[in-house]
Amino acid sequence: MKTRLAELIERLRVPGASLAYWHGGETHVEVAGVLNRDTGVAVTPDSVFQFGSVTKVWTTAQIMLLAEQGRLTLDTPVADLIPAIGGGVTVRQLLCHTSGIDGDFFHDTGRGDDCLERYVADVAERERIHEPGAVHSYSNSGFVIAGRIVELLTGKTWDAALREQIVEPLGLTRTVTLPEDVLRFRSAIGHPDGPPSPVWGLMRSLGPAGLICSTPSDMVAFGRSFLEGTLLCLGGVTAMASRQIALPDTAHGTHWGLGWTLDTWQGEDVWMHGGNTIGQSSMLWVVPSTGTVVALVSNGGDESTLAHTVAGELFPELTGLTPPAPPLPTWALTDLTAFEGVYERTGVRMTISGTSLTYEHLGDLAGRLEFELAAESETSALARKVGEESWHRVVFASMPDGRPYAYFAARSTPKLP
């Protein structure tokens, strides 16, 4: 089947997009638009995009491969491998985002092969958001630590270990991590604010959390490996898809597994993960019961609405299953006073005032996003990035120690007194 990809990217101001899905025993590919608005180079099926945080599923698979070899267990204390990461954090908690380690430490430690080692030494000194296991809070930093564990146990850089453990065994031809490798291929640049970004990608120190660049076809091949047993044994696949913690915002899925976000559509399990870098976005979905794998990438514009719309039209045709629609305001409630205030952790400051939410990244990748806010219930609101169509839920709750926090973008941010 053909999607409305070309029509959708025009409406949503997306420069270019590439879609691949496994159906009927073959991989189907559809592309539209351009890789770079300045050059006008068209997207082709072999064009390479940044997949961002979908990388975390790959890093989890690397850890699971090491577990199969008996090199560690999911409940191994991280301190046994990296003494500086104390507090009782386990490998499992890194992989399901319950470690309490602040996730948005975008810290550049250089291009050397020691960049992960140096990053982990720096993140070890930062304040924790919460005690291990207390709540769910998405942690890029936790996955850099997981990548460092891969380095320590393999004796290779994370990039080299990834090639040896996954890329080469699966025969992937356009899956790389470093910009000098991306240069060998036709590649996309992000357009976060309309024109091409002056910065192509993230720092190497974020590698295990979000630096894989690939094609949707290669990403579909990776997703198929979980259904066909060509990478992990059944126990590893099952463990990654096991429910580790329930999520406050079910618009992100019902639970987090190991690496995977987990959801249920009309009673059928769905494994998925999304990613965002500097103006590029991605989604990977796996529906085990139907053997369906879908990967979508894009490079700017209203990418969230693009992903929701493509999924909402494609999956009913391929699987008979309909993904949940994104939340919409009812406008029945208007009072946001109880939610107002400043919410902060070491990497992010979030300010709610009236009907606006300001989301500020602090540190090496400083930036600011503006959202409009609408009340949803006494414990939640909906936020929409200015200029986009899709709404995202903000849930207000309390930590086990009583501290109030806001759960937004899968992250838990404590409220300042």
Coordinates of C-alpha atoms in Angstrom, one line a residue:
M1 CA 0.0 0.0 0.0
K2 CA 1.0 3.6 -0.5
T3 CA 0.7 6.2 2.3
R4 CA 0.1 9.9 1.9
L5 CA 3.7 10.7 2.8
A6 CA 4.3 13.3 0.2
E7 CA 1.0 15.1 1.0
L8 CA 1.6 14.9 4.7
I9 CA 5.1 16.4 4.7
E10 CA 3.9 19.3 2.6
R11 CA 1.1 20.1 5.1
L12 CA 3.3 19.6 8.2
R13 CA 6.3 21.6 6.8
V14 CA 8.6 18.5 6.9
P15 CA 11.4 18.9 4.4
G16 CA 11.8 15.1 3.8
A17 CA 10.8 11.7 5.1
S18 CA 11.6 8.1 4.6
L19 CA 9.4 5.1 5.5
A20 CA 10.0 1.4 5.4
Y21 CA 7.9 -1.5 6.6
W22 CA 8.1 -5.3 6.6
H23 CA 4.8 -6.8 5.2
G24 CA 4.0 -9.8 3.1
G25 CA 7.5 -11.2 3.3
E26 CA 9.3 -8.1 1.9
T27 CA 10.4 -4.7 2.9
H28 CA 8.4 -1.8 1.3
V29 CA 9.9 1.7 1.1
E30 CA 8.4 5.1 0.4
V31 CA 10.2 8.4 0.4
A32 CA 9.3 12.1 -0.1
G33 CA 10.9 15.5 0.0
V34 CA 14.5 16.6 0.3
L35 CA 17.4 15.9 2.6
N36 CA 18.5 19.6 2.7
R37 CA 16.4 22.6 1.8
D38 CA 19.4 24.6 0.7
T39 CA 20.8 22.0 -1.7
G40 CA 17.4 20.4 -2.8
V41 CA 18.9 16.9 -2.8
A42 CA 16.0 14.5 -2.8
V43 CA 15.4 11.8 -0.3
T44 CA 16.1 8.3 -1.7
P45 CA 15.5 4.8 -0.2
D46 CA 19.2 4.6 0.7
S47 CA 19.5 8.0 2.3
V48 CA 20.8 8.0 5.9
F49 CA 19.0 9.8 8.7
Q50 CA 19.8 10.3 12.4
F51 CA 17.7 7.8 14.4
G52 CA 18.5 9.5 17.8
S53 CA 17.1 7.6 20.8
V54 CA 16.1 4.5 18.9
T55 CA 19.8 3.9 19.5
K56 CA 18.8 2.9 23.0
V57 CA 17.2 -0.3 21.8
W58 CA 20.5 -1.2 20.1
T59 CA 22.5 -0.5 23.2
T60 CA 20.1 -2.6 25.3
A61 CA 20.6 -5.4 22.8
Q62 CA 24.3 -5.1 23.2
I63 CA 23.9 -5.4 27.0
M64 CA 21.6 -8.4 26.5
L65 CA 24.2 -10.1 24.3
L66 CA 26.8 -9.7 27.0
A67 CA 24.3 -11.1 29.6
E68 CA 23.8 -14.2 27.3
Q69 CA 27.6 -14.7 27.6
G70 CA 27.4 -14.5 31.4
R71 CA 29.5 -11.3 31.5
L72 CA 26.9 -9.6 33.7
T73 CA 23.2 -9.9 34.8
L74 CA 20.4 -7.3 34.7
D75 CA 20.6 -7.0 38.5
T76 CA 24.4 -6.5 38.6
P77 CA 25.1 -3.2 40.5
V78 CA 26.6 -0.7 38.2
A79 CA 29.2 0.1 40.9
D80 CA 30.6 -3.4 40.4
L81 CA 31.6 -2.3 36.9
I82 CA 32.0 1.5 37.3
P83 CA 32.7 2.2 41.0
A84 CA 31.9 5.9 40.6
I85 CA 28.2 5.2 39.9
G86 CA 27.1 4.3 43.3
G87 CA 23.8 4.5 45.1
G88 CA 22.7 0.9 44.4
V89 CA 21.8 1.5 40.7
T90 CA 21.5 -1.7 38.7
V91 CA 22.0 -2.4 35.0
R92 CA 18.3 -3.1 34.8
Q93 CA 17.5 0.4 36.1
L94 CA 19.7 2.0 33.5
L95 CA 17.8 0.1 30.7
C96 CA 14.3 1.0 32.0
H97 CA 15.0 4.6 33.0
T98 CA 14.5 4.2 36.8
S99 CA 18.1 4.9 37.9
G100 CA 17.4 8.5 39.1
I101 CA 20.3 9.7 37.0
D102 CA 19.4 13.0 35.3
G103 CA 18.9 12.2 31.7
D104 CA 19.5 15.5 29.9
F105 CA 23.2 16.0 30.6
F106 CA 24.3 16.9 27.0
H107 CA 28.0 17.2 27.8
D108 CA 30.7 17.3 25.2
T109 CA 33.8 15.4 26.3
G110 CA 35.5 15.5 22.9
R111 CA 36.0 13.2 19.9
G112 CA 38.5 10.8 21.4
D113 CA 37.9 7.2 22.1
D114 CA 37.9 8.0 25.8
C115 CA 34.8 10.3 25.5
L116 CA 32.4 7.9 27.2
E117 CA 34.8 7.3 30.1
R118 CA 35.2 11.0 30.6
Y119 CA 31.4 11.6 30.3
V120 CA 30.7 9.0 32.9
A121 CA 33.2 10.4 35.3
D122 CA 31.5 13.8 35.0
V123 CA 27.9 12.5 35.3
A124 CA 28.8 10.6 38.4
E125 CA 29.3 13.9 40.2
R126 CA 25.8 15.2 39.4
E127 CA 22.8 15.3 41.7
R128 CA 20.3 12.4 41.3
I129 CA 16.6 13.2 40.6
H130 CA 15.3 10.5 42.8
E131 CA 16.3 7.2 44.5
P132 CA 16.8 4.2 42.2
G133 CA 13.5 2.6 41.3
A134 CA 11.3 5.3 42.7
V135 CA 9.7 6.6 39.5
H136 CA 10.3 6.5 35.8
S137 CA 12.4 9.3 34.2
Y138 CA 13.9 9.0 30.8
S139 CA 17.7 9.1 31.0
N140 CA 20.1 9.6 28.1
S141 CA 22.9 9.7 30.7
G142 CA 21.9 6.2 31.9
F143 CA 22.4 4.8 28.5
V144 CA 25.8 6.5 28.1
I145 CA 26.7 4.6 31.3
A146 CA 25.3 1.4 29.7
G147 CA 27.5 2.0 26.6
R148 CA 30.5 2.5 28.8
I149 CA 29.7 -0.9 30.4
V150 CA 29.8 -2.4 26.9
E151 CA 33.2 -0.8 26.4
L152 CA 34.6 -2.2 29.6
L153 CA 33.3 -5.7 29.0
T154 CA 34.3 -5.9 25.3
G155 CA 37.6 -3.9 25.4
K156 CA 36.4 -1.9 22.4
T157 CA 34.8 1.5 21.9
W158 CA 31.1 1.5 21.9
D159 CA 31.0 2.2 18.2
A160 CA 33.3 -0.7 17.3
A161 CA 31.4 -3.0 19.7
L162 CA 28.1 -2.1 18.0
R163 CA 29.5 -3.0 14.6
E164 CA 30.8 -6.3 15.9
Q165 CA 27.8 -7.3 18.0
I166 CA 24.9 -6.1 15.8
V167 CA 25.7 -4.3 12.5
E168 CA 27.9 -7.0 10.9
P169 CA 26.0 -10.1 12.1
L170 CA 22.7 -8.6 10.7
G171 CA 24.5 -7.6 7.4
L172 CA 23.5 -4.0 7.7
T173 CA 25.2 -1.8 5.1
R174 CA 24.2 1.7 6.0
T175 CA 24.2 1.8 9.8
V176 CA 26.9 4.0 11.3
T177 CA 27.6 6.2 14.3
L178 CA 30.3 8.7 13.4
P179 CA 30.0 11.7 11.0
E180 CA 33.0 10.6 8.9
D181 CA 31.2 7.3 8.2
V182 CA 27.9 9.2 7.4
L183 CA 29.9 11.2 4.8
R184 CA 30.1 8.0 2.7
F185 CA 26.4 8.1 2.1
R186 CA 23.6 10.4 1.0
S187 CA 22.5 11.9 4.3
A188 CA 20.0 14.2 5.8
I189 CA 20.4 17.4 7.9
G190 CA 17.9 18.6 10.4
H191 CA 15.7 21.7 10.0
P192 CA 14.7 22.5 13.6
D193 CA 13.5 26.0 12.9
G194 CA 12.9 26.0 9.2
P195 CA 16.3 26.4 7.5
P196 CA 19.0 23.7 7.8
S197 CA 20.6 23.5 11.2
P198 CA 24.1 25.0 11.5
V199 CA 25.0 22.0 13.7
W200 CA 24.7 18.6 12.1
G201 CA 24.6 16.3 15.1
L202 CA 25.1 15.6 18.7
M203 CA 28.4 15.1 20.5
R204 CA 30.1 11.8 20.4
S205 CA 29.8 11.3 24.1
L206 CA 26.0 10.8 23.6
G207 CA 26.7 7.8 21.3
P208 CA 25.0 4.9 23.1
A209 CA 22.0 7.2 23.9
G210 CA 21.4 8.5 20.4
L211 CA 24.0 8.5 17.6
I212 CA 23.0 5.7 15.3
C213 CA 22.5 6.9 11.7
S214 CA 20.8 4.5 9.3
T215 CA 18.1 3.9 6.7
P216 CA 14.6 2.8 7.6
S217 CA 15.3 -0.4 5.7
D218 CA 18.3 -1.2 8.0
M219 CA 16.2 -0.3 11.0
V220 CA 13.4 -2.6 9.9
A221 CA 16.0 -5.4 9.5
F222 CA 17.1 -4.8 13.1
G223 CA 13.5 -4.9 14.3
R224 CA 12.9 -8.1 12.5
S225 CA 15.8 -9.7 14.4
F226 CA 13.6 -9.7 17.5
L227 CA 10.9 -11.6 15.7
E228 CA 13.2 -14.1 13.9
G229 CA 15.8 -14.9 16.5
T230 CA 18.7 -13.8 14.4
L231 CA 20.4 -11.7 17.1
L232 CA 19.3 -12.4 20.6
C233 CA 18.1 -15.7 22.1
L234 CA 14.4 -16.0 23.0
G235 CA 15.1 -15.2 26.6
G236 CA 16.8 -11.9 25.7
V237 CA 13.9 -10.9 23.4
T238 CA 11.4 -11.8 26.1
A239 CA 13.3 -9.9 28.8
M240 CA 13.5 -6.7 26.7
A241 CA 9.7 -6.9 26.2
S242 CA 8.9 -7.6 29.8
R243 CA 7.1 -4.8 31.7
Q244 CA 9.5 -3.1 34.1
I245 CA 7.5 0.0 35.2
A246 CA 4.1 1.5 34.5
L247 CA 4.1 4.9 32.9
P248 CA 2.1 7.9 34.3
D249 CA 1.4 9.1 30.8
T250 CA 0.0 6.3 28.7
A251 CA 0.2 8.4 25.6
H252 CA 3.9 7.2 25.6
G253 CA 2.8 3.6 26.0
T254 CA 1.6 1.7 29.1
H255 CA 5.0 0.5 30.4
W256 CA 8.7 0.7 29.8
G257 CA 10.6 -2.6 29.2
L258 CA 14.3 -2.9 28.8
G259 CA 15.1 -0.5 26.0
W260 CA 11.6 -0.8 24.5
T261 CA 8.6 1.4 25.2
L262 CA 5.7 -1.1 25.5
D263 CA 2.1 -0.5 24.5
T264 CA -1.1 -2.6 23.8
W265 CA -3.3 -2.0 20.8
Q266 CA -6.6 -3.8 20.9
G267 CA -5.1 -6.4 23.1
E268 CA -2.0 -6.9 21.0
D269 CA 1.5 -6.1 22.3
V270 CA 3.5 -3.4 20.5
W271 CA 7.2 -2.6 21.0
M272 CA 8.4 0.8 20.0
H273 CA 10.8 3.6 20.4
G274 CA 11.2 7.2 19.1
G275 CA 14.1 9.5 18.7
N276 CA 14.9 13.2 18.3
T277 CA 18.2 14.9 17.5
I278 CA 18.9 18.3 16.1
G279 CA 15.9 18.7 13.8
Q280 CA 15.6 15.0 13.0
S281 CA 13.0 12.5 14.3
S282 CA 12.4 8.8 14.1
M283 CA 10.1 6.0 15.1
L284 CA 10.5 2.2 15.2
W285 CA 7.4 0.0 15.8
V286 CA 7.3 -3.8 16.1
V287 CA 4.0 -5.7 16.3
P288 CA 5.0 -9.3 17.3
S289 CA 1.6 -10.9 16.7
T290 CA 1.5 -9.9 13.0
G291 CA 5.3 -9.9 12.4
T292 CA 5.1 -6.2 11.3
V293 CA 8.0 -3.8 11.6
V294 CA 7.8 -0.1 10.6
A295 CA 10.4 2.6 10.7
L296 CA 9.9 6.3 9.9
V297 CA 12.4 9.1 9.8
S298 CA 12.1 12.8 9.0
N299 CA 14.2 16.0 9.2
G300 CA 12.1 18.9 10.5
G301 CA 8.7 20.5 10.7
D302 CA 5.8 19.0 12.7
E303 CA 7.4 15.6 13.0
S304 CA 5.3 14.4 16.0
T305 CA 2.1 14.9 14.0
L306 CA 3.7 13.2 11.0
A307 CA 4.5 10.1 13.0
H308 CA 1.0 9.9 14.6
T309 CA -0.7 10.4 11.3
V310 CA 1.4 7.8 9.4
A311 CA 0.9 5.3 12.2
G312 CA -2.8 5.9 12.4
E313 CA -3.3 5.3 8.7
L314 CA -0.7 2.6 8.0
F315 CA -1.2 0.1 10.9
P316 CA -4.9 -0.5 10.4
E317 CA -4.1 -1.5 6.8
L318 CA -1.2 -3.7 7.7
T319 CA -2.3 -5.2 11.0
G320 CA -6.0 -4.3 11.6
L321 CA -4.8 -2.5 14.7
T322 CA -5.4 1.2 15.4
P323 CA -2.8 3.1 17.5
P324 CA -4.2 5.3 20.2
A325 CA -4.8 8.8 19.0
P326 CA -2.8 11.6 20.7
P327 CA -4.7 13.4 23.5
L328 CA -6.8 16.4 22.7
P329 CA -8.1 19.2 25.1
T330 CA -11.7 19.2 26.1
W331 CA -11.5 22.7 27.3
A332 CA -13.9 21.7 30.1
L333 CA -11.3 22.8 32.6
T334 CA -9.5 26.1 32.5
D335 CA -7.8 26.6 35.8
L336 CA -4.0 25.9 35.7
T337 CA -3.1 27.7 38.9
A338 CA -2.3 24.6 40.8
F339 CA 0.3 23.6 38.3
E340 CA 2.2 26.9 38.1
G341 CA 5.8 27.1 39.3
V342 CA 9.3 26.2 38.4
Y343 CA 10.3 22.5 37.9
E344 CA 14.0 21.8 37.7
R345 CA 16.7 19.1 37.6
T346 CA 20.3 19.6 36.7
G347 CA 19.7 19.4 32.9
V348 CA 16.3 21.1 32.5
R349 CA 14.2 24.0 33.9
M350 CA 10.5 23.9 33.2
T351 CA 8.4 27.0 34.0
I352 CA 4.6 26.9 34.0
S353 CA 2.8 30.3 34.1
G354 CA -0.8 30.8 33.0
T355 CA -1.4 28.9 29.8
S356 CA 2.3 28.6 28.8
L357 CA 5.1 26.1 29.5
T358 CA 8.7 27.0 28.9
Y359 CA 11.1 24.1 28.6
E360 CA 14.8 25.1 28.8
H361 CA 17.8 22.8 28.3
L362 CA 20.7 23.8 30.5
G363 CA 24.4 23.1 29.8
D364 CA 26.3 22.3 26.6
L365 CA 23.2 22.1 24.4
A366 CA 21.3 25.0 25.8
G367 CA 18.0 25.8 24.1
R368 CA 14.4 26.7 24.9
L369 CA 11.0 25.4 23.7
E370 CA 7.7 27.2 24.1
F371 CA 4.4 25.3 24.6
E372 CA 0.8 26.4 25.1
L373 CA -1.0 24.7 27.9
A374 CA -4.5 23.5 28.4
A375 CA -6.0 21.9 31.6
E376 CA -7.1 18.2 31.3
S377 CA -7.8 17.1 34.8
E378 CA -6.9 17.9 38.4
T379 CA -3.6 16.0 38.0
S380 CA -2.8 16.6 34.3
A381 CA -2.6 19.2 31.5
L382 CA -1.9 19.1 27.8
A383 CA 1.0 20.9 26.2
R384 CA 1.4 21.8 22.5
K385 CA 4.6 23.1 21.0
V386 CA 4.0 26.5 19.4
G387 CA 3.5 25.9 15.6
E388 CA 2.6 22.2 15.9
E389 CA -0.7 20.3 15.9
S390 CA -0.1 17.5 18.4
W391 CA -0.7 17.8 22.1
H392 CA 1.4 16.0 24.8
R393 CA 0.3 15.2 28.3
V394 CA 1.9 16.6 31.5
V395 CA 1.2 14.6 34.6
F396 CA 1.6 16.1 38.1
A397 CA 2.4 13.7 40.9
S398 CA 4.5 13.2 44.0
M399 CA 7.7 11.2 44.5
P400 CA 7.7 8.5 47.2
D401 CA 9.4 11.0 49.5
G402 CA 6.5 13.5 49.0
R403 CA 8.2 15.9 46.6
P404 CA 5.9 17.1 43.8
Y405 CA 7.1 16.7 40.2
A406 CA 5.9 17.0 36.7
Y407 CA 6.1 14.1 34.3
F408 CA 6.6 15.4 30.7
A409 CA 8.3 14.0 27.7
A410 CA 8.8 10.8 29.7
R411 CA 10.9 12.7 32.3
S412 CA 10.2 13.4 35.9
T413 CA 11.2 16.9 37.0
P414 CA 10.8 18.0 40.7
K415 CA 9.0 21.2 41.5
L416 CA 11.1 23.8 43.3
P417 CA 9.8 25.0 46.7

